[in-house]
mmCIF file of C-alpha atoms in Angstrom:
data_model
loop_
_atom_site.group_PDB
_atom_site.id
_atom_site.type_symbol
_atom_site.label_atom_id
_atom_site.label_comp_id
_atom_site.label_asym_id
_atom_site.label_seq_id
_atom_site.Cartn_x
_atom_site.Cartn_y
_atom_site.Cartn_z
ATOM 1 C CA ASP A 176 -36.131 -150.201 -115.014
ATOM 2 C CA GLN A 177 -39.032 -152.045 -116.623
ATOM 3 C CA GLN A 178 -39.932 -150.602 -120.008
ATOM 4 C CA VAL A 179 -43.219 -152.493 -120.124
ATOM 5 C CA LYS A 180 -45.376 -152.669 -117.020
ATOM 6 C CA GLN A 181 -48.528 -154.530 -116.147
ATOM 7 C CA ASN A 182 -49.544 -153.037 -112.825
ATOM 8 C CA SER A 183 -52.251 -155.552 -111.969
ATOM 9 C CA PRO A 184 -50.772 -158.943 -111.029
ATOM 10 C CA SER A 185 -54.219 -160.516 -111.016
ATOM 11 C CA LEU A 186 -57.780 -159.929 -112.156
ATOM 12 C CA SER A 187 -60.963 -161.827 -111.338
ATOM 13 C CA VAL A 188 -64.021 -161.552 -113.592
ATOM 14 C CA GLN A 189 -67.392 -163.261 -113.783
ATOM 15 C CA GLU A 190 -68.126 -165.382 -116.827
ATOM 16 C CA GLY A 191 -69.883 -163.382 -119.536
ATOM 17 C CA ARG A 192 -68.539 -160.051 -118.328
ATOM 18 C CA ILE A 193 -65.790 -157.951 -119.869
ATOM 19 C CA SER A 194 -62.154 -158.452 -118.872
ATOM 20 C CA ILE A 195 -59.854 -155.453 -119.267
ATOM 21 C CA LEU A 196 -56.123 -155.970 -118.951
ATOM 22 C CA ASN A 197 -53.849 -152.943 -118.957
ATOM 23 C CA CYS A 198 -50.265 -152.309 -119.976
ATOM 24 C CA ASP A 199 -48.031 -149.230 -119.870
ATOM 25 C CA TYR A 200 -44.715 -148.648 -121.607
ATOM 26 C CA THR A 201 -41.982 -146.049 -121.391
ATOM 27 C CA ASN A 202 -39.879 -146.543 -124.541
ATOM 28 C CA SER A 203 -41.127 -144.196 -127.279
ATOM 29 C CA MET A 204 -39.307 -146.308 -129.880
ATOM 30 C CA PHE A 205 -41.743 -149.174 -129.426
ATOM 31 C CA ASP A 206 -43.716 -149.545 -132.629
ATOM 32 C CA TYR A 207 -45.456 -152.894 -132.385
ATOM 33 C CA PHE A 208 -47.370 -154.367 -129.485
ATOM 34 C CA LEU A 209 -48.573 -157.877 -128.775
ATOM 35 C CA TRP A 210 -50.529 -159.825 -126.221
ATOM 36 C CA TYR A 211 -49.643 -163.385 -125.329
ATOM 37 C CA LYS A 212 -51.601 -165.892 -123.305
ATOM 38 C CA LYS A 213 -49.905 -168.507 -121.166
ATOM 39 C CA TYR A 214 -51.303 -171.611 -119.515
ATOM 40 C CA PRO A 215 -49.312 -173.423 -116.801
ATOM 41 C CA ALA A 216 -46.514 -175.672 -118.089
ATOM 42 C CA GLU A 217 -46.933 -174.360 -121.629
ATOM 43 C CA GLY A 218 -45.161 -171.761 -123.719
ATOM 44 C CA PRO A 219 -46.772 -168.369 -124.391
ATOM 45 C CA THR A 220 -49.123 -168.326 -127.359
ATOM 46 C CA PHE A 221 -49.796 -165.299 -129.502
ATOM 47 C CA LEU A 222 -53.207 -163.706 -129.050
ATOM 48 C CA ILE A 223 -53.402 -160.369 -130.865
ATOM 49 C CA SER A 224 -51.168 -157.530 -131.976
ATOM 50 C CA ILE A 225 -51.359 -153.894 -132.973
ATOM 51 C CA SER A 226 -49.088 -151.609 -134.933
ATOM 52 C CA SER A 227 -48.498 -148.052 -133.756
ATOM 53 C CA ILE A 228 -50.257 -146.676 -136.842
ATOM 54 C CA LYS A 229 -53.538 -148.048 -135.480
ATOM 55 C CA ASP A 230 -55.430 -147.370 -132.287
ATOM 56 C CA LYS A 231 -57.600 -150.476 -132.304
ATOM 57 C CA ASN A 232 -57.426 -154.044 -133.532
ATOM 58 C CA GLU A 233 -60.169 -156.606 -133.121
ATOM 59 C CA ASP A 234 -60.174 -160.382 -133.442
ATOM 60 C CA GLY A 235 -63.351 -162.106 -132.347
ATOM 61 C CA ARG A 236 -63.811 -161.647 -128.609
ATOM 62 C CA PHE A 237 -60.440 -159.910 -128.263
ATOM 63 C CA THR A 238 -59.789 -156.221 -128.890
ATOM 64 C CA VAL A 239 -56.574 -154.339 -128.265
ATOM 65 C CA PHE A 240 -56.578 -150.570 -127.870
ATOM 66 C CA LEU A 241 -53.479 -148.400 -128.172
ATOM 67 C CA ASN A 242 -53.123 -144.865 -126.824
ATOM 68 C CA LYS A 243 -49.715 -143.699 -128.042
ATOM 69 C CA SER A 244 -49.810 -140.316 -126.338
ATOM 70 C CA ALA A 245 -50.403 -141.997 -122.981
ATOM 71 C CA LYS A 246 -48.080 -144.916 -123.807
ATOM 72 C CA HIS A 247 -50.852 -147.255 -122.770
ATOM 73 C CA LEU A 248 -52.535 -150.279 -124.273
ATOM 74 C CA SER A 249 -55.314 -152.500 -123.091
ATOM 75 C CA LEU A 250 -56.795 -155.864 -123.982
ATOM 76 C CA HIS A 251 -60.560 -156.311 -123.813
ATOM 77 C CA ILE A 252 -62.111 -159.769 -123.730
ATOM 78 C CA VAL A 253 -65.864 -159.850 -124.308
ATOM 79 C CA PRO A 254 -67.556 -162.016 -123.214
ATOM 80 C CA SER A 255 -65.093 -163.636 -120.820
ATOM 81 C CA GLN A 256 -65.120 -167.433 -120.625
ATOM 82 C CA PRO A 257 -63.649 -169.809 -118.010
ATOM 83 C CA GLY A 258 -61.207 -171.082 -120.648
ATOM 84 C CA ASP A 259 -59.735 -167.568 -120.805
ATOM 85 C CA SER A 260 -58.264 -168.094 -117.327
ATOM 86 C CA ALA A 261 -54.508 -167.800 -117.862
ATOM 87 C CA VAL A 262 -51.602 -165.402 -117.464
ATOM 88 C CA TYR A 263 -51.597 -162.622 -120.053
ATOM 89 C CA PHE A 264 -48.381 -160.920 -121.069
ATOM 90 C CA CYS A 265 -48.137 -157.611 -122.837
ATOM 91 C CA ALA A 266 -45.091 -157.268 -125.106
ATOM 92 C CA ALA A 267 -43.577 -154.509 -127.197
ATOM 93 C CA SER A 268 -41.043 -154.267 -129.986
ATOM 94 C CA GLU A 269 -39.296 -151.540 -131.970
ATOM 95 C CA SER A 270 -40.145 -153.307 -135.200
ATOM 96 C CA GLU A 271 -42.663 -155.758 -136.565
ATOM 97 C CA ALA A 272 -39.860 -157.541 -138.409
ATOM 98 C CA GLY A 273 -37.646 -159.857 -136.421
ATOM 99 C CA ASN A 274 -39.065 -158.573 -133.233
ATOM 100 C CA MET A 275 -37.090 -158.687 -130.001
ATOM 101 C CA LEU A 276 -39.908 -158.531 -127.534
ATOM 102 C CA THR A 277 -39.846 -156.707 -124.207
ATOM 103 C CA PHE A 278 -42.405 -158.243 -121.881
ATOM 104 C CA GLY A 279 -44.438 -156.969 -118.986
ATOM 105 C CA GLY A 280 -44.657 -158.952 -115.761
ATOM 106 C CA GLY A 281 -47.980 -160.546 -116.634
ATOM 107 C CA THR A 282 -51.542 -160.453 -115.277
ATOM 108 C CA ARG A 283 -53.244 -163.597 -114.045
ATOM 109 C CA LEU A 284 -56.863 -163.594 -115.226
ATOM 110 C CA MET A 285 -59.392 -165.769 -113.438
ATOM 111 C CA VAL A 286 -62.831 -166.086 -115.015
ATOM 112 C CA LYS A 287 -65.349 -167.502 -112.587
ATOM 113 C CA PRO A 288 -68.288 -169.580 -113.851
ATOM 114 C CA ASN B 236 -46.064 -179.507 -137.635
ATOM 115 C CA ALA B 237 -43.761 -179.331 -134.582
ATOM 116 C CA GLY B 238 -43.100 -175.567 -134.528
ATOM 117 C CA VAL B 239 -40.531 -174.834 -131.803
ATOM 118 C CA THR B 240 -39.213 -177.773 -129.790
ATOM 119 C CA GLN B 241 -37.076 -177.508 -126.664
ATOM 120 C CA THR B 242 -35.088 -180.267 -124.995
ATOM 121 C CA PRO B 243 -34.937 -181.178 -122.198
ATOM 122 C CA LYS B 244 -38.216 -180.202 -120.525
ATOM 123 C CA PHE B 245 -36.873 -180.524 -116.984
ATOM 124 C CA ARG B 246 -33.391 -180.593 -115.490
ATOM 125 C CA VAL B 247 -31.816 -180.379 -112.044
ATOM 126 C CA LEU B 248 -28.196 -179.262 -111.902
ATOM 127 C CA LYS B 249 -25.726 -178.928 -109.106
ATOM 128 C CA THR B 250 -23.962 -175.596 -108.665
ATOM 129 C CA GLY B 251 -20.955 -175.457 -110.965
ATOM 130 C CA GLN B 252 -22.201 -178.045 -113.451
ATOM 131 C CA SER B 253 -22.650 -177.219 -117.108
ATOM 132 C CA MET B 254 -25.414 -178.029 -119.553
ATOM 133 C CA THR B 255 -26.800 -177.134 -122.960
ATOM 134 C CA LEU B 256 -30.422 -176.445 -123.812
ATOM 135 C CA LEU B 257 -31.430 -177.209 -127.378
ATOM 136 C CA CYS B 258 -34.031 -175.360 -129.405
ATOM 137 C CA ALA B 259 -35.160 -176.506 -132.841
ATOM 138 C CA GLN B 260 -37.641 -174.833 -135.174
ATOM 139 C CA ASP B 261 -39.073 -176.148 -138.435
ATOM 140 C CA MET B 262 -40.616 -172.915 -139.741
ATOM 141 C CA ASN B 263 -37.481 -171.666 -141.549
ATOM 142 C CA HIS B 264 -37.447 -168.551 -139.346
ATOM 143 C CA GLU B 265 -34.422 -166.269 -139.447
ATOM 144 C CA TYR B 266 -34.740 -164.956 -135.909
ATOM 145 C CA MET B 267 -34.410 -167.028 -132.752
ATOM 146 C CA TYR B 268 -34.420 -166.038 -129.108
ATOM 147 C CA TRP B 269 -33.818 -167.366 -125.613
ATOM 148 C CA TYR B 270 -35.879 -165.933 -122.758
ATOM 149 C CA ARG B 271 -36.059 -166.728 -119.081
ATOM 150 C CA GLN B 272 -39.228 -166.378 -117.035
ATOM 151 C CA ASP B 273 -39.119 -165.550 -113.342
ATOM 152 C CA PRO B 274 -42.108 -164.820 -111.090
ATOM 153 C CA GLY B 275 -43.404 -161.260 -111.464
ATOM 154 C CA MET B 276 -40.745 -160.337 -114.012
ATOM 155 C CA GLY B 277 -42.283 -161.581 -117.207
ATOM 156 C CA LEU B 278 -39.930 -162.947 -119.828
ATOM 157 C CA ARG B 279 -36.471 -161.433 -120.169
ATOM 158 C CA LEU B 280 -34.314 -161.808 -123.256
ATOM 159 C CA ILE B 281 -31.015 -163.628 -122.692
ATOM 160 C CA HIS B 282 -29.532 -163.868 -126.197
ATOM 161 C CA TYR B 283 -30.874 -163.775 -129.702
ATOM 162 C CA SER B 284 -29.857 -164.535 -133.274
ATOM 163 C CA VAL B 285 -30.839 -162.783 -136.504
ATOM 164 C CA GLY B 286 -29.574 -165.571 -138.722
ATOM 165 C CA GLU B 287 -27.360 -168.623 -139.027
ATOM 166 C CA GLY B 288 -23.907 -167.967 -137.590
ATOM 167 C CA THR B 289 -24.928 -164.794 -135.741
ATOM 168 C CA THR B 290 -25.666 -164.180 -132.069
ATOM 169 C CA ALA B 291 -26.161 -161.117 -129.885
ATOM 170 C CA LYS B 292 -26.688 -160.281 -126.224
ATOM 171 C CA GLY B 293 -30.084 -159.489 -124.819
ATOM 172 C CA GLU B 294 -31.105 -157.983 -121.506
ATOM 173 C CA VAL B 295 -29.673 -160.648 -119.147
ATOM 174 C CA PRO B 296 -26.777 -162.423 -120.947
ATOM 175 C CA ASP B 297 -24.342 -162.955 -118.053
ATOM 176 C CA GLY B 298 -23.580 -166.591 -117.302
ATOM 177 C CA TYR B 299 -24.918 -167.855 -120.635
ATOM 178 C CA ASN B 300 -23.488 -168.544 -124.075
ATOM 179 C CA VAL B 301 -25.271 -169.385 -127.318
ATOM 180 C CA SER B 302 -24.543 -170.777 -130.745
ATOM 181 C CA ARG B 303 -26.474 -170.890 -134.027
ATOM 182 C CA LEU B 304 -24.491 -173.175 -136.296
ATOM 183 C CA LYS B 305 -27.583 -174.243 -138.238
ATOM 184 C CA LYS B 306 -30.546 -172.068 -139.108
ATOM 185 C CA GLN B 307 -33.015 -174.391 -137.430
ATOM 186 C CA ASN B 308 -31.139 -174.789 -134.128
ATOM 187 C CA PHE B 309 -30.287 -172.367 -131.335
ATOM 188 C CA LEU B 310 -28.309 -173.677 -128.353
ATOM 189 C CA LEU B 311 -28.131 -172.088 -124.910
ATOM 190 C CA GLY B 312 -25.216 -173.072 -122.694
ATOM 191 C CA LEU B 313 -24.556 -172.663 -119.006
ATOM 192 C CA GLU B 314 -20.842 -173.175 -118.330
ATOM 193 C CA SER B 315 -20.998 -173.079 -114.518
ATOM 194 C CA ALA B 316 -24.553 -173.135 -113.210
ATOM 195 C CA ALA B 317 -25.546 -170.940 -110.262
ATOM 196 C CA PRO B 318 -28.720 -171.024 -108.112
ATOM 197 C CA SER B 319 -29.670 -167.617 -109.617
ATOM 198 C CA GLN B 320 -30.114 -169.415 -112.938
ATOM 199 C CA THR B 321 -33.004 -171.437 -111.574
ATOM 200 C CA SER B 322 -35.793 -170.432 -113.930
ATOM 201 C CA VAL B 323 -38.023 -171.492 -116.772
ATOM 202 C CA TYR B 324 -36.336 -171.014 -120.140
ATOM 203 C CA PHE B 325 -38.246 -170.384 -123.345
ATOM 204 C CA CYS B 326 -36.973 -170.454 -126.874
ATOM 205 C CA ALA B 327 -38.799 -168.574 -129.612
ATOM 206 C CA SER B 328 -38.497 -167.964 -133.324
ATOM 207 C CA SER B 329 -39.943 -165.405 -135.690
ATOM 208 C CA TYR B 330 -39.754 -164.009 -139.187
ATOM 209 C CA TYR B 331 -42.257 -161.158 -139.299
ATOM 210 C CA GLY B 332 -44.904 -160.397 -136.758
ATOM 211 C CA GLU B 333 -45.446 -162.581 -133.751
ATOM 212 C CA ALA B 334 -42.845 -164.886 -132.247
ATOM 213 C CA PHE B 335 -43.611 -168.563 -131.684
ATOM 214 C CA PHE B 336 -42.543 -170.117 -128.408
ATOM 215 C CA GLY B 337 -41.489 -173.575 -127.327
ATOM 216 C CA GLN B 338 -42.948 -175.402 -124.336
ATOM 217 C CA GLY B 339 -40.184 -174.325 -121.982
ATOM 218 C CA THR B 340 -37.415 -175.952 -119.937
ATOM 219 C CA ARG B 341 -37.697 -175.874 -116.172
ATOM 220 C CA LEU B 342 -34.179 -175.716 -114.744
ATOM 221 C CA THR B 343 -33.365 -175.987 -111.054
ATOM 222 C CA VAL B 344 -29.843 -175.353 -109.791
ATOM 223 C CA VAL B 345 -29.186 -176.677 -106.293
#
């Protein structure tokens, strides 16, 4: 039973538009959430995170929103660029310290020029 | 600054053979992890370590063993490889906040 789910395997967006990637979780003990970006033949790289005490965290073009009551988080990329084309993984942990991450299945984002 | 380094990057094994994957980190992180990535399933935790000399099972530990004799190294062993262990393996390390990942090892068991 997957505790972290990304229900959209793929997403296609036009350059300059907003990309919205969604993630749902079931474990109420999760306290810290992260998004990772992965290019082919490379390891995942950290993008942005959010603690459960917040409902929004912003870093440049990337914003993560957390809705604890719905057990849902989303990643917004504005504006989307062709270089953003990658697989995005949502991850969750019960603690920010020494975090064992539980990952979703990933969403492949394609940004078309 | 190397970060997290995995060796080898690619390997083909025959069923029943054994091998060890090496992970090294130079960030003095306490925590280290081994994940496997399979299509549509994200990354699943195999084993992890919260410090030198300690190891613990993750979500999918069967068929694997690990050792953390030195703080900077975390070894993943396959004693008798099976085709179901064909996957991409990622090592990661962390202290607080995000985990840092290596480049991955693509393992094929035939």
